[in-house]
Amino acid sequence: MASTAVHRPTAHPTAVRSPATGTRLTRAAAWVVGLLLVFAVVPAAVQPTAARADNPIVQHVYTADPAPLVHNGRVYLYTGHDEDGSTSSFVMKDWRVWSSADMVNWTDHGSPLSLNTFSWAGANAWAGQAVERGGKFYWYVPVSVRATGQFAIGVAVADSPTGPFRDALGHPLVENSEIDPTVFIDDDGQAYLYWGNPNLWYVKLNADMTSYSGSPTRIPLTTEGFGTRTDNPERPTLYEEGPWVYKRNGLYYMVYAARCCQEFIAYSTAPSPTGPWTYRGTVMPAQGNSFTNHAGIVDFKGNSYFFYHNGALPGGGGFTRSVAVEKFSYNADGTIPTINMTNTGAPQLGALDPYVRQEAETIAWGSGIETEWTSDGGMNVGWIENGDYTKVKGVAFGAGASSLAARVASATSGGTLEVRLDGPSGTVVGRCGVPNTGGWQAWTTVTCPVSGVTGTHDLYLTFSGGSGYLFNVNWWQFTRAA
């Protein structure tokens, strides 16, 4: 079955669906032009093949506007969520969280934040960013206010990077009809919030991260600071939206989406968090079957990573986007090199251990599956049909495994979980039968012997059975051979 992010009809009564609706409100005419342009510039490198590609990093839902956060040895990735079938406007109702320890196998943590979290929000769960301070996690997001229809910045807080998040204030933090917040905490502990389209603003946050000192300041959008745009007299600089601010070796970087539409990613630098900014050039050229782009940059385990979005998945486009990642290295003088989209993504950082419990929703690539909240804790893989599969990259079996245990549930006649190596049609090293357990959330653990699996392989869990939905999988774990 071809990999696709399109949801199937609801089959499980426990499936969680987003609670509200929204549409994009600005620059509609320009985006129509952008849509016409992007289909002429889709690089072949971002058309993934399910069995080989690892970019985009999530395939079972459309994701956008990546915001990475490094915490306790993992990268947590906060994204928007484009609803399936969106073709003429942004329909975004919630935000999603993912995490990885190796940059290729990503765990789905579901949606711990939605429009319903904010009683005052009406629509448009757009691009935000989360940051940790004092053991709490603060997620700044733009939404349109129900009472006015205008955009505002809200802040949600949680005790865990995966939530659940709650509205920290009960009202907007900032309200000036502009979007795309990014948050940065300097070495001296001062936190800054930046945001804006068509302008660019910042404000100094107080230590509580939910209030600020003084009034928002508008950053001058000069051509020296943000480059020259020649096609729009109302916007003389390249800055468009989606700022991302960070500090490296004493220099402040602002990476942003430039010149709608089709956007590319550009950047500027400054000697202080408030400027003055100097335009430095292009980071990622316009490409990738989406008229928008949105960047996030982090260092993790000694490497630098650039997150972005495109429209590379089946059914993807300007309103159905997908997050991807590339590893890169700064130039010797601190400048950022030009980065192009690929379907290979970042290399794996270390192998995955199959002898500890692994969540079924930790995958490098999935075909046909979806995920949902489970009564057994966390998320499970569901909506499984005959021929669907998940790929887990770089699994270190060492001297060999003797058996596999899997936590499963089925409200039908079940099916078979096949253990394959190095491809969805690869060598079968084990088969676990899954019975009817009495319900989609009635969990049981099945075990089956495996043989002939040693060394490091890509693990494919392939699913077979009759027609319709077969079973759910919550987690799996191998046992070492004696």
GROMACS .gro file of C-alpha atoms in nm:
model
  482
    1MET     CA    1   0.000   0.000   0.000
    2ALA     CA    2   0.143   0.340  -0.092
    3SER     CA    3   0.242   0.562   0.197
    4THR     CA    4  -0.008   0.837   0.252
    5ALA     CA    5  -0.099   1.089   0.516
    6VAL     CA    6  -0.469   1.084   0.430
    7HIS     CA    7  -0.686   0.971   0.722
    8ARG     CA    8  -0.929   0.687   0.690
    9PRO     CA    9  -1.286   0.699   0.815
   10THR     CA   10  -1.313   0.673   1.192
   11ALA     CA   11  -1.321   0.307   1.290
   12HIS     CA   12  -1.222   0.312   1.655
   13PRO     CA   13  -1.454   0.479   1.904
   14THR     CA   14  -1.152   0.593   2.107
   15ALA     CA   15  -0.998   0.791   1.824
   16VAL     CA   16  -0.931   1.152   1.921
   17ARG     CA   17  -1.016   1.414   1.661
   18SER     CA   18  -0.941   1.786   1.665
   19PRO     CA   19  -1.218   2.011   1.799
   20ALA     CA   20  -1.232   2.327   1.588
   21THR     CA   21  -1.174   2.470   1.242
   22GLY     CA   22  -0.993   2.761   1.084
   23THR     CA   23  -0.885   2.920   0.758
   24ARG     CA   24  -0.592   3.135   0.655
   25LEU     CA   25  -0.692   3.503   0.646
   26THR     CA   26  -0.413   3.694   0.472
   27ARG     CA   27  -0.225   3.722   0.143
   28ALA     CA   28  -0.477   3.499  -0.036
   29ALA     CA   29  -0.414   3.645  -0.378
   30ALA     CA   30  -0.039   3.605  -0.350
   31TRP     CA   31  -0.074   3.248  -0.234
   32VAL     CA   32  -0.285   3.158  -0.536
   33VAL     CA   33   0.004   3.275  -0.749
   34GLY     CA   34   0.241   3.083  -0.524
   35LEU     CA   35   0.044   2.765  -0.571
   36LEU     CA   36   0.082   2.797  -0.944
   37LEU     CA   37   0.455   2.848  -0.910
   38VAL     CA   38   0.546   2.566  -0.676
   39PHE     CA   39   0.436   2.290  -0.907
   40ALA     CA   40   0.697   2.406  -1.155
   41VAL     CA   41   0.981   2.382  -0.904
   42VAL     CA   42   0.934   2.053  -0.718
   43PRO     CA   43   1.278   1.891  -0.696
   44ALA     CA   44   1.286   1.517  -0.757
   45ALA     CA   45   1.489   1.481  -0.439
   46VAL     CA   46   1.186   1.537  -0.220
   47GLN     CA   47   0.957   1.280  -0.381
   48PRO     CA   48   0.994   0.996  -0.129
   49THR     CA   49   0.992   0.625  -0.195
   50ALA     CA   50   0.828   0.452   0.099
   51ALA     CA   51   1.084   0.175   0.142
   52ARG     CA   52   1.392   0.401   0.133
   53ALA     CA   53   1.309   0.760   0.224
   54ASP     CA   54   1.328   0.899   0.576
   55ASN     CA   55   1.218   1.253   0.487
   56PRO     CA   56   0.958   1.382   0.561
   57ILE     CA   57   1.002   1.249   0.913
   58VAL     CA   58   0.627   1.201   0.976
   59GLN     CA   59   0.405   1.035   0.718
   60HIS     CA   60   0.072   0.950   0.882
   61VAL     CA   61  -0.044   1.310   0.934
   62TYR     CA   62   0.047   1.633   0.762
   63THR     CA   63   0.275   1.850   0.975
   64ALA     CA   64   0.404   2.206   0.938
   65ASP     CA   65   0.603   2.483   1.106
   66PRO     CA   66   0.863   2.276   1.296
   67ALA     CA   67   0.999   2.403   1.629
   68PRO     CA   68   1.267   2.174   1.778
   69LEU     CA   69   1.368   2.172   2.146
   70VAL     CA   70   1.657   1.971   2.293
   71HIS     CA   71   1.581   1.833   2.639
   72ASN     CA   72   1.732   1.545   2.840
   73GLY     CA   73   1.900   1.370   2.549
   74ARG     CA   74   1.610   1.395   2.305
   75VAL     CA   75   1.492   1.635   2.039
   76TYR     CA   76   1.129   1.730   2.097
   77LEU     CA   77   0.962   1.862   1.786
   78TYR     CA   78   0.657   2.086   1.811
   79THR     CA   79   0.457   2.117   1.489
   80GLY     CA   80   0.137   2.243   1.343
   81HIS     CA   81  -0.109   1.999   1.187
   82ASP     CA   82  -0.263   2.052   0.845
   83GLU     CA   83  -0.595   1.874   0.815
   84ASP     CA   84  -0.635   1.624   0.532
   85GLY     CA   85  -0.788   1.744   0.209
   86SER     CA   86  -0.709   2.114   0.260
   87THR     CA   87  -0.667   2.258  -0.090
   88SER     CA   88  -0.756   2.627  -0.079
   89SER     CA   89  -0.693   2.742   0.280
   90PHE     CA   90  -0.511   2.640   0.597
   91VAL     CA   91  -0.732   2.421   0.815
   92MET     CA   92  -0.537   2.380   1.138
   93LYS     CA   93  -0.706   2.281   1.464
   94ASP     CA   94  -0.431   2.152   1.692
   95TRP     CA   95  -0.058   2.114   1.744
   96ARG     CA   96   0.146   1.793   1.767
   97VAL     CA   97   0.459   1.678   1.953
   98TRP     CA   98   0.721   1.426   1.839
   99SER     CA   99   1.057   1.324   1.982
  100SER     CA  100   1.369   1.134   1.884
  101ALA     CA  101   1.697   1.025   2.038
  102ASP     CA  102   1.858   0.935   1.706
  103MET     CA  103   1.710   1.184   1.451
  104VAL     CA  104   1.552   0.913   1.237
  105ASN     CA  105   1.308   0.717   1.456
  106TRP     CA  106   1.043   0.961   1.580
  107THR     CA  107   0.791   0.895   1.857
  108ASP     CA  108   0.440   1.032   1.812
  109HIS     CA  109   0.323   1.197   2.136
  110GLY     CA  110  -0.011   1.303   1.994
  111SER     CA  111  -0.176   1.641   2.033
  112PRO     CA  112  -0.134   1.789   2.385
  113LEU     CA  113  -0.250   2.136   2.271
  114SER     CA  114  -0.545   2.246   2.058
  115LEU     CA  115  -0.766   2.543   1.993
  116ASN     CA  116  -0.994   2.413   2.268
  117THR     CA  117  -0.712   2.473   2.518
  118PHE     CA  118  -0.775   2.846   2.479
  119SER     CA  119  -1.133   2.940   2.565
  120TRP     CA  120  -1.090   3.269   2.379
  121ALA     CA  121  -0.950   3.119   2.056
  122GLY     CA  122  -1.164   3.088   1.746
  123ALA     CA  123  -0.949   2.923   1.477
  124ASN     CA  124  -0.609   2.895   1.311
  125ALA     CA  125  -0.361   2.686   1.512
  126TRP     CA  126  -0.057   2.828   1.336
  127ALA     CA  127   0.320   2.830   1.386
  128GLY     CA  128   0.451   2.840   1.744
  129GLN     CA  129   0.751   2.743   1.955
  130ALA     CA  130   0.808   2.585   2.296
  131VAL     CA  131   1.087   2.652   2.544
  132GLU     CA  132   1.182   2.510   2.885
  133ARG     CA  133   1.244   2.724   3.192
  134GLY     CA  134   1.252   2.625   3.557
  135GLY     CA  135   1.124   2.277   3.488
  136LYS     CA  136   0.817   2.399   3.300
  137PHE     CA  137   0.751   2.413   2.928
  138TYR     CA  138   0.601   2.721   2.767
  139TRP     CA  139   0.445   2.697   2.421
  140TYR     CA  140   0.378   3.025   2.239
  141VAL     CA  141   0.127   2.999   1.955
  142PRO     CA  142  -0.072   3.233   1.728
  143VAL     CA  143  -0.449   3.191   1.701
  144SER     CA  144  -0.734   3.410   1.589
  145VAL     CA  145  -0.946   3.552   1.870
  146ARG     CA  146  -1.307   3.435   1.861
  147ALA     CA  147  -1.450   3.775   1.957
  148THR     CA  148  -1.259   3.980   1.698
  149GLY     CA  149  -1.125   3.742   1.434
  150GLN     CA  150  -0.784   3.906   1.476
  151PHE     CA  151  -0.463   3.720   1.550
  152ALA     CA  152  -0.306   3.712   1.895
  153ILE     CA  153  -0.025   3.521   2.066
  154GLY     CA  154  -0.126   3.282   2.343
  155VAL     CA  155   0.096   3.091   2.583
  156ALA     CA  156   0.034   2.742   2.720
  157VAL     CA  157   0.232   2.573   2.997
  158ALA     CA  158   0.304   2.212   3.095
  159ASP     CA  159   0.513   2.017   3.342
  160SER     CA  160   0.642   1.785   3.069
  161PRO     CA  161   0.771   1.848   2.716
  162THR     CA  162   0.488   1.629   2.588
  163GLY     CA  163   0.215   1.799   2.790
  164PRO     CA  164  -0.068   1.812   2.849
  165PHE     CA  165  -0.055   2.189   2.805
  166ARG     CA  166  -0.297   2.434   2.964
  167ASP     CA  167  -0.368   2.800   2.895
  168ALA     CA  168  -0.129   2.990   3.122
  169LEU     CA  169  -0.325   3.316   3.125
  170GLY     CA  170  -0.685   3.272   3.013
  171HIS     CA  171  -0.632   3.553   2.761
  172PRO     CA  172  -0.377   3.649   2.493
  173LEU     CA  173  -0.024   3.737   2.593
  174VAL     CA  174   0.016   3.977   2.299
  175GLU     CA  175  -0.254   4.096   2.061
  176ASN     CA  176  -0.162   4.306   1.759
  177SER     CA  177  -0.299   4.097   1.468
  178GLU     CA  178   0.039   3.943   1.381
  179ILE     CA  179   0.168   3.586   1.390
  180ASP     CA  180   0.451   3.331   1.422
  181PRO     CA  181   0.613   3.369   1.767
  182THR     CA  182   0.965   3.250   1.843
  183VAL     CA  183   1.114   3.259   2.192
  184PHE     CA  184   1.477   3.287   2.295
  185ILE     CA  185   1.643   3.293   2.640
  186ASP     CA  186   1.981   3.467   2.642
  187ASP     CA  187   2.280   3.367   2.850
  188ASP     CA  188   2.196   3.632   3.110
  189GLY     CA  189   1.851   3.480   3.162
  190GLN     CA  190   1.659   3.748   2.975
  191ALA     CA  191   1.391   3.596   2.754
  192TYR     CA  192   1.271   3.753   2.431
  193LEU     CA  193   0.961   3.689   2.224
  194TYR     CA  194   0.976   3.777   1.853
  195TRP     CA  195   0.690   3.755   1.605
  196GLY     CA  196   0.533   3.924   1.308
  197ASN     CA  197   0.388   3.941   0.960
  198PRO     CA  198   0.393   4.194   0.793
  199ASN     CA  199   0.606   4.360   1.062
  200LEU     CA  200   0.866   4.218   1.299
  201TRP     CA  201   0.832   4.269   1.675
  202TYR     CA  202   1.003   4.175   1.997
  203VAL     CA  203   0.927   4.210   2.366
  204LYS     CA  204   1.128   4.123   2.676
  205LEU     CA  205   0.955   3.849   2.871
  206ASN     CA  206   0.962   3.848   3.249
  207ALA     CA  207   1.107   3.552   3.438
  208ASP     CA  208   0.758   3.402   3.470
  209MET     CA  209   0.752   3.368   3.088
  210THR     CA  210   0.384   3.471   3.085
  211SER     CA  211   0.419   3.849   3.116
  212TYR     CA  212   0.650   4.111   2.974
  213SER     CA  213   0.818   4.439   3.057
  214GLY     CA  214   0.749   4.756   2.861
  215SER     CA  215   0.571   4.761   2.529
  216PRO     CA  216   0.635   4.555   2.216
  217THR     CA  217   0.906   4.709   1.999
  218ARG     CA  218   0.893   4.703   1.620
  219ILE     CA  219   1.225   4.604   1.464
  220PRO     CA  220   1.315   4.829   1.168
  221LEU     CA  221   1.289   4.627   0.849
  222THR     CA  222   1.576   4.786   0.659
  223THR     CA  223   1.728   4.647   0.342
  224GLU     CA  224   2.065   4.637   0.521
  225GLY     CA  225   1.912   4.419   0.788
  226PHE     CA  226   1.678   4.198   0.589
  227GLY     CA  227   1.771   4.218   0.221
  228THR     CA  228   1.604   4.387  -0.072
  229ARG     CA  229   1.275   4.283  -0.227
  230THR     CA  230   1.199   4.429  -0.569
  231ASP     CA  231   0.859   4.280  -0.654
  232ASN     CA  232   0.642   4.438  -0.383
  233PRO     CA  233   0.662   4.814  -0.315
  234GLU     CA  234   0.468   4.768   0.010
  235ARG     CA  235   0.735   4.532   0.142
  236PRO     CA  236   1.084   4.655   0.049
  237THR     CA  237   1.270   4.384   0.244
  238LEU     CA  238   1.279   4.006   0.210
  239TYR     CA  239   1.145   3.938   0.560
  240GLU     CA  240   0.804   3.767   0.538
  241GLU     CA  241   0.725   3.568   0.854
  242GLY     CA  242   0.829   3.280   1.079
  243PRO     CA  243   1.133   3.418   1.267
  244TRP     CA  244   1.360   3.176   1.454
  245VAL     CA  245   1.616   3.337   1.686
  246TYR     CA  246   1.915   3.174   1.857
  247LYS     CA  247   2.273   3.251   1.967
  248ARG     CA  248   2.595   3.084   1.861
  249ASN     CA  249   2.950   3.183   1.958
  250GLY     CA  250   2.833   3.525   2.075
  251LEU     CA  251   2.645   3.603   1.752
  252TYR     CA  252   2.267   3.627   1.730
  253TYR     CA  253   2.096   3.461   1.434
  254MET     CA  254   1.748   3.525   1.300
  255VAL     CA  255   1.631   3.273   1.040
  256TYR     CA  256   1.300   3.347   0.866
  257ALA     CA  257   1.074   3.281   0.572
  258ALA     CA  258   1.151   3.528   0.296
  259ARG     CA  259   0.961   3.679   0.002
  260CYS     CA  260   0.620   3.524  -0.045
  261CYS     CA  261   0.534   3.341  -0.262
  262GLN     CA  262   0.706   3.078  -0.299
  263GLU     CA  263   0.898   3.148   0.017
  264PHE     CA  264   1.264   3.068   0.070
  265ILE     CA  265   1.455   3.066   0.399
  266ALA     CA  266   1.695   3.353   0.466
  267TYR     CA  267   1.883   3.478   0.770
  268SER     CA  268   2.032   3.784   0.937
  269THR     CA  269   2.274   3.823   1.226
  270ALA     CA  270   2.327   4.080   1.500
  271PRO     CA  271   2.568   4.157   1.787
  272SER     CA  272   2.278   4.173   2.034
  273PRO     CA  273   1.930   4.018   2.062
  274THR     CA  274   1.774   4.351   1.962
  275GLY     CA  275   1.999   4.423   1.665
  276PRO     CA  276   2.117   4.593   1.459
  277TRP     CA  277   2.055   4.313   1.210
  278THR     CA  278   2.263   4.245   0.899
  279TYR     CA  279   2.128   4.041   0.609
  280ARG     CA  280   2.340   3.730   0.540
  281GLY     CA  281   2.167   3.554   0.252
  282THR     CA  282   1.980   3.235   0.163
  283VAL     CA  283   1.971   2.925   0.381
  284MET     CA  284   1.724   2.715   0.179
  285PRO     CA  285   1.613   2.815  -0.172
  286ALA     CA  286   1.246   2.806  -0.272
  287GLN     CA  287   1.162   2.442  -0.343
  288GLY     CA  288   0.951   2.153  -0.222
  289ASN     CA  289   0.589   2.178  -0.346
  290SER     CA  290   0.481   2.428  -0.079
  291PHE     CA  291   0.451   2.804  -0.119
  292THR     CA  292   0.544   2.852   0.250
  293ASN     CA  293   0.839   2.730   0.450
  294HIS     CA  294   0.929   2.758   0.817
  295ALA     CA  295   1.266   2.690   0.977
  296GLY     CA  296   1.394   2.568   1.313
  297ILE     CA  297   1.760   2.510   1.399
  298VAL     CA  298   1.914   2.323   1.695
  299ASP     CA  299   2.240   2.161   1.796
  300PHE     CA  300   2.209   1.804   1.924
  301LYS     CA  301   2.480   1.558   2.026
  302GLY     CA  302   2.750   1.766   1.859
  303ASN     CA  303   2.568   1.820   1.529
  304SER     CA  304   2.356   2.099   1.381
  305TYR     CA  305   2.012   2.033   1.231
  306PHE     CA  306   1.785   2.237   1.009
  307PHE     CA  307   1.411   2.161   1.022
  308TYR     CA  308   1.169   2.281   0.754
  309HIS     CA  309   0.851   2.179   0.577
  310ASN     CA  310   0.751   2.092   0.222
  311GLY     CA  311   0.467   1.923   0.035
  312ALA     CA  312   0.649   1.600  -0.048
  313LEU     CA  313   0.402   1.338   0.076
  314PRO     CA  314   0.125   1.195  -0.142
  315GLY     CA  315  -0.158   1.446  -0.139
  316GLY     CA  316   0.081   1.711  -0.013
  317GLY     CA  317   0.097   2.072  -0.121
  318GLY     CA  318   0.079   2.428   0.003
  319PHE     CA  319  -0.198   2.351   0.253
  320THR     CA  320  -0.097   1.992   0.335
  321ARG     CA  321   0.266   2.013   0.436
  322SER     CA  322   0.518   1.781   0.598
  323VAL     CA  323   0.816   1.844   0.826
  324ALA     CA  324   1.163   1.729   0.725
  325VAL     CA  325   1.518   1.770   0.859
  326GLU     CA  326   1.875   1.801   0.730
  327LYS     CA  327   2.207   1.783   0.910
  328PHE     CA  328   2.446   2.068   0.828
  329SER     CA  329   2.774   2.226   0.937
  330TYR     CA  330   2.840   2.597   0.977
  331ASN     CA  331   3.111   2.750   0.765
  332ALA     CA  332   3.436   2.839   0.943
  333ASP     CA  333   3.330   3.204   0.968
  334GLY     CA  334   2.996   3.115   1.129
  335THR     CA  335   2.784   3.164   0.821
  336ILE     CA  336   2.513   2.910   0.735
  337PRO     CA  337   2.565   2.715   0.411
  338THR     CA  338   2.296   2.672   0.149
  339ILE     CA  339   2.085   2.370   0.245
  340ASN     CA  340   1.870   2.182  -0.005
  341MET     CA  341   1.580   1.947   0.062
  342THR     CA  342   1.647   1.575   0.037
  343ASN     CA  343   1.442   1.260   0.087
  344THR     CA  344   1.721   1.096   0.290
  345GLY     CA  345   1.722   1.342   0.580
  346ALA     CA  346   1.967   1.329   0.870
  347PRO     CA  347   2.191   1.029   0.944
  348GLN     CA  348   2.108   0.810   1.242
  349LEU     CA  349   2.280   0.882   1.573
  350GLY     CA  350   2.345   0.541   1.720
  351ALA     CA  351   2.143   0.224   1.683
  352LEU     CA  352   1.808   0.149   1.847
  353ASP     CA  353   1.796  -0.113   2.125
  354PRO     CA  354   1.526  -0.373   2.055
  355TYR     CA  355   1.570  -0.537   2.395
  356VAL     CA  356   1.399  -0.254   2.583
  357ARG     CA  357   1.034  -0.173   2.533
  358GLN     CA  358   0.978   0.039   2.223
  359GLU     CA  359   0.659   0.224   2.147
  360ALA     CA  360   0.493   0.108   1.827
  361GLU     CA  361   0.451   0.475   1.731
  362THR     CA  362   0.832   0.519   1.727
  363ILE     CA  363   0.901   0.485   1.356
  364ALA     CA  364   1.121   0.612   1.076
  365TRP     CA  365   0.859   0.546   0.809
  366GLY     CA  366   0.502   0.422   0.812
  367SER     CA  367   0.270   0.310   0.538
  368GLY     CA  368  -0.106   0.314   0.580
  369ILE     CA  369  -0.109   0.341   0.958
  370GLU     CA  370  -0.241   0.611   1.190
  371THR     CA  371  -0.206   0.674   1.562
  372GLU     CA  372  -0.446   0.745   1.847
  373TRP     CA  373  -0.453   0.788   2.224
  374THR     CA  374  -0.475   0.455   2.404
  375SER     CA  375  -0.631   0.347   2.731
  376ASP     CA  376  -0.312   0.147   2.789
  377GLY     CA  377  -0.107   0.467   2.814
  378GLY     CA  378   0.035   0.700   2.551
  379MET     CA  379  -0.036   0.638   2.184
  380ASN     CA  380  -0.089   0.329   1.974
  381VAL     CA  381  -0.061   0.245   1.605
  382GLY     CA  382  -0.402   0.173   1.459
  383TRP     CA  383  -0.622   0.167   1.150
  384ILE     CA  384  -0.405  -0.123   1.036
  385GLU     CA  385  -0.508  -0.299   0.717
  386ASN     CA  386  -0.356  -0.582   0.517
  387GLY     CA  387  -0.024  -0.472   0.367
  388ASP     CA  388   0.042  -0.179   0.601
  389TYR     CA  389   0.376  -0.158   0.780
  390THR     CA  390   0.608   0.045   0.999
  391LYS     CA  391   0.984   0.084   0.958
  392VAL     CA  392   1.225   0.126   1.250
  393LYS     CA  393   1.569   0.222   1.129
  394GLY     CA  394   1.902   0.088   1.251
  395VAL     CA  395   1.798  -0.173   1.509
  396ALA     CA  396   2.094  -0.341   1.684
  397PHE     CA  397   2.012  -0.709   1.740
  398GLY     CA  398   2.371  -0.799   1.825
  399ALA     CA  399   2.426  -1.172   1.866
  400GLY     CA  400   2.060  -1.245   1.803
  401ALA     CA  401   1.704  -1.244   1.934
  402SER     CA  402   1.490  -1.541   2.032
  403SER     CA  403   1.141  -1.393   2.056
  404LEU     CA  404   0.923  -1.086   2.016
  405ALA     CA  405   0.652  -0.964   2.251
  406ALA     CA  406   0.392  -0.715   2.128
  407ARG     CA  407   0.103  -0.541   2.302
  408VAL     CA  408  -0.200  -0.567   2.074
  409ALA     CA  409  -0.576  -0.524   2.061
  410SER     CA  410  -0.844  -0.613   1.809
  411ALA     CA  411  -1.221  -0.588   1.781
  412THR     CA  412  -1.224  -0.806   1.470
  413SER     CA  413  -1.064  -1.136   1.378
  414GLY     CA  414  -0.715  -0.990   1.418
  415GLY     CA  415  -0.435  -1.087   1.184
  416THR     CA  416  -0.061  -1.144   1.175
  417LEU     CA  417   0.228  -0.920   1.273
  418GLU     CA  418   0.522  -1.019   1.054
  419VAL     CA  419   0.881  -0.936   1.151
  420ARG     CA  420   1.088  -0.855   0.843
  421LEU     CA  421   1.438  -0.725   0.786
  422ASP     CA  422   1.555  -0.441   0.561
  423GLY     CA  423   1.237  -0.395   0.357
  424PRO     CA  424   0.860  -0.438   0.362
  425SER     CA  425   0.912  -0.749   0.148
  426GLY     CA  426   1.233  -0.851   0.324
  427THR     CA  427   1.321  -1.175   0.498
  428VAL     CA  428   1.056  -1.290   0.747
  429VAL     CA  429   1.219  -1.381   1.077
  430GLY     CA  430   0.904  -1.417   1.286
  431ARG     CA  431   0.525  -1.410   1.283
  432CYS     CA  432   0.300  -1.319   1.576
  433GLY     CA  433  -0.065  -1.407   1.553
  434VAL     CA  434  -0.306  -1.144   1.686
  435PRO     CA  435  -0.646  -1.273   1.806
  436ASN     CA  436  -0.973  -1.093   1.870
  437THR     CA  437  -0.916  -0.940   2.214
  438GLY     CA  438  -1.267  -0.807   2.263
  439GLY     CA  439  -1.214  -0.445   2.159
  440TRP     CA  440  -0.983  -0.190   2.001
  441GLN     CA  441  -0.859  -0.094   2.349
  442ALA     CA  442  -0.880  -0.439   2.510
  443TRP     CA  443  -0.507  -0.508   2.530
  444THR     CA  444  -0.316  -0.833   2.550
  445THR     CA  445   0.048  -0.928   2.499
  446VAL     CA  446   0.135  -1.184   2.233
  447THR     CA  447   0.474  -1.349   2.185
  448CYS     CA  448   0.629  -1.542   1.900
  449PRO     CA  449   0.970  -1.694   1.825
  450VAL     CA  450   1.213  -1.518   1.590
  451SER     CA  451   1.521  -1.663   1.426
  452GLY     CA  452   1.799  -1.559   1.194
  453VAL     CA  453   1.820  -1.201   1.314
  454THR     CA  454   2.166  -1.080   1.416
  455GLY     CA  455   2.360  -0.758   1.367
  456THR     CA  456   2.201  -0.425   1.281
  457HIS     CA  457   1.905  -0.402   1.044
  458ASP     CA  458   1.612  -0.186   0.953
  459LEU     CA  459   1.315  -0.354   1.119
  460TYR     CA  460   0.986  -0.374   0.934
  461LEU     CA  461   0.672  -0.474   1.118
  462THR     CA  462   0.431  -0.568   0.843
  463PHE     CA  463   0.065  -0.645   0.898
  464SER     CA  464  -0.145  -0.904   0.719
  465GLY     CA  465  -0.495  -1.046   0.747
  466GLY     CA  466  -0.840  -1.020   0.599
  467SER     CA  467  -1.030  -0.716   0.484
  468GLY     CA  468  -1.097  -0.408   0.696
  469TYR     CA  469  -0.911  -0.301   1.007
  470LEU     CA  470  -0.709  -0.577   1.170
  471PHE     CA  471  -0.562  -0.475   1.507
  472ASN     CA  472  -0.381  -0.207   1.707
  473VAL     CA  473  -0.022  -0.221   1.836
  474ASN     CA  474   0.092  -0.031   2.146
  475TRP     CA  475   0.450  -0.150   2.200
  476TRP     CA  476   0.697  -0.425   2.117
  477GLN     CA  477   1.013  -0.576   2.271
  478PHE     CA  478   1.255  -0.850   2.166
  479THR     CA  479   1.424  -1.103   2.397
  480ARG     CA  480   1.791  -1.187   2.350
  481ALA     CA  481   1.888  -1.535   2.241
  482ALA     CA  482   2.035  -1.740   2.522
   0.00000   0.00000   0.00000
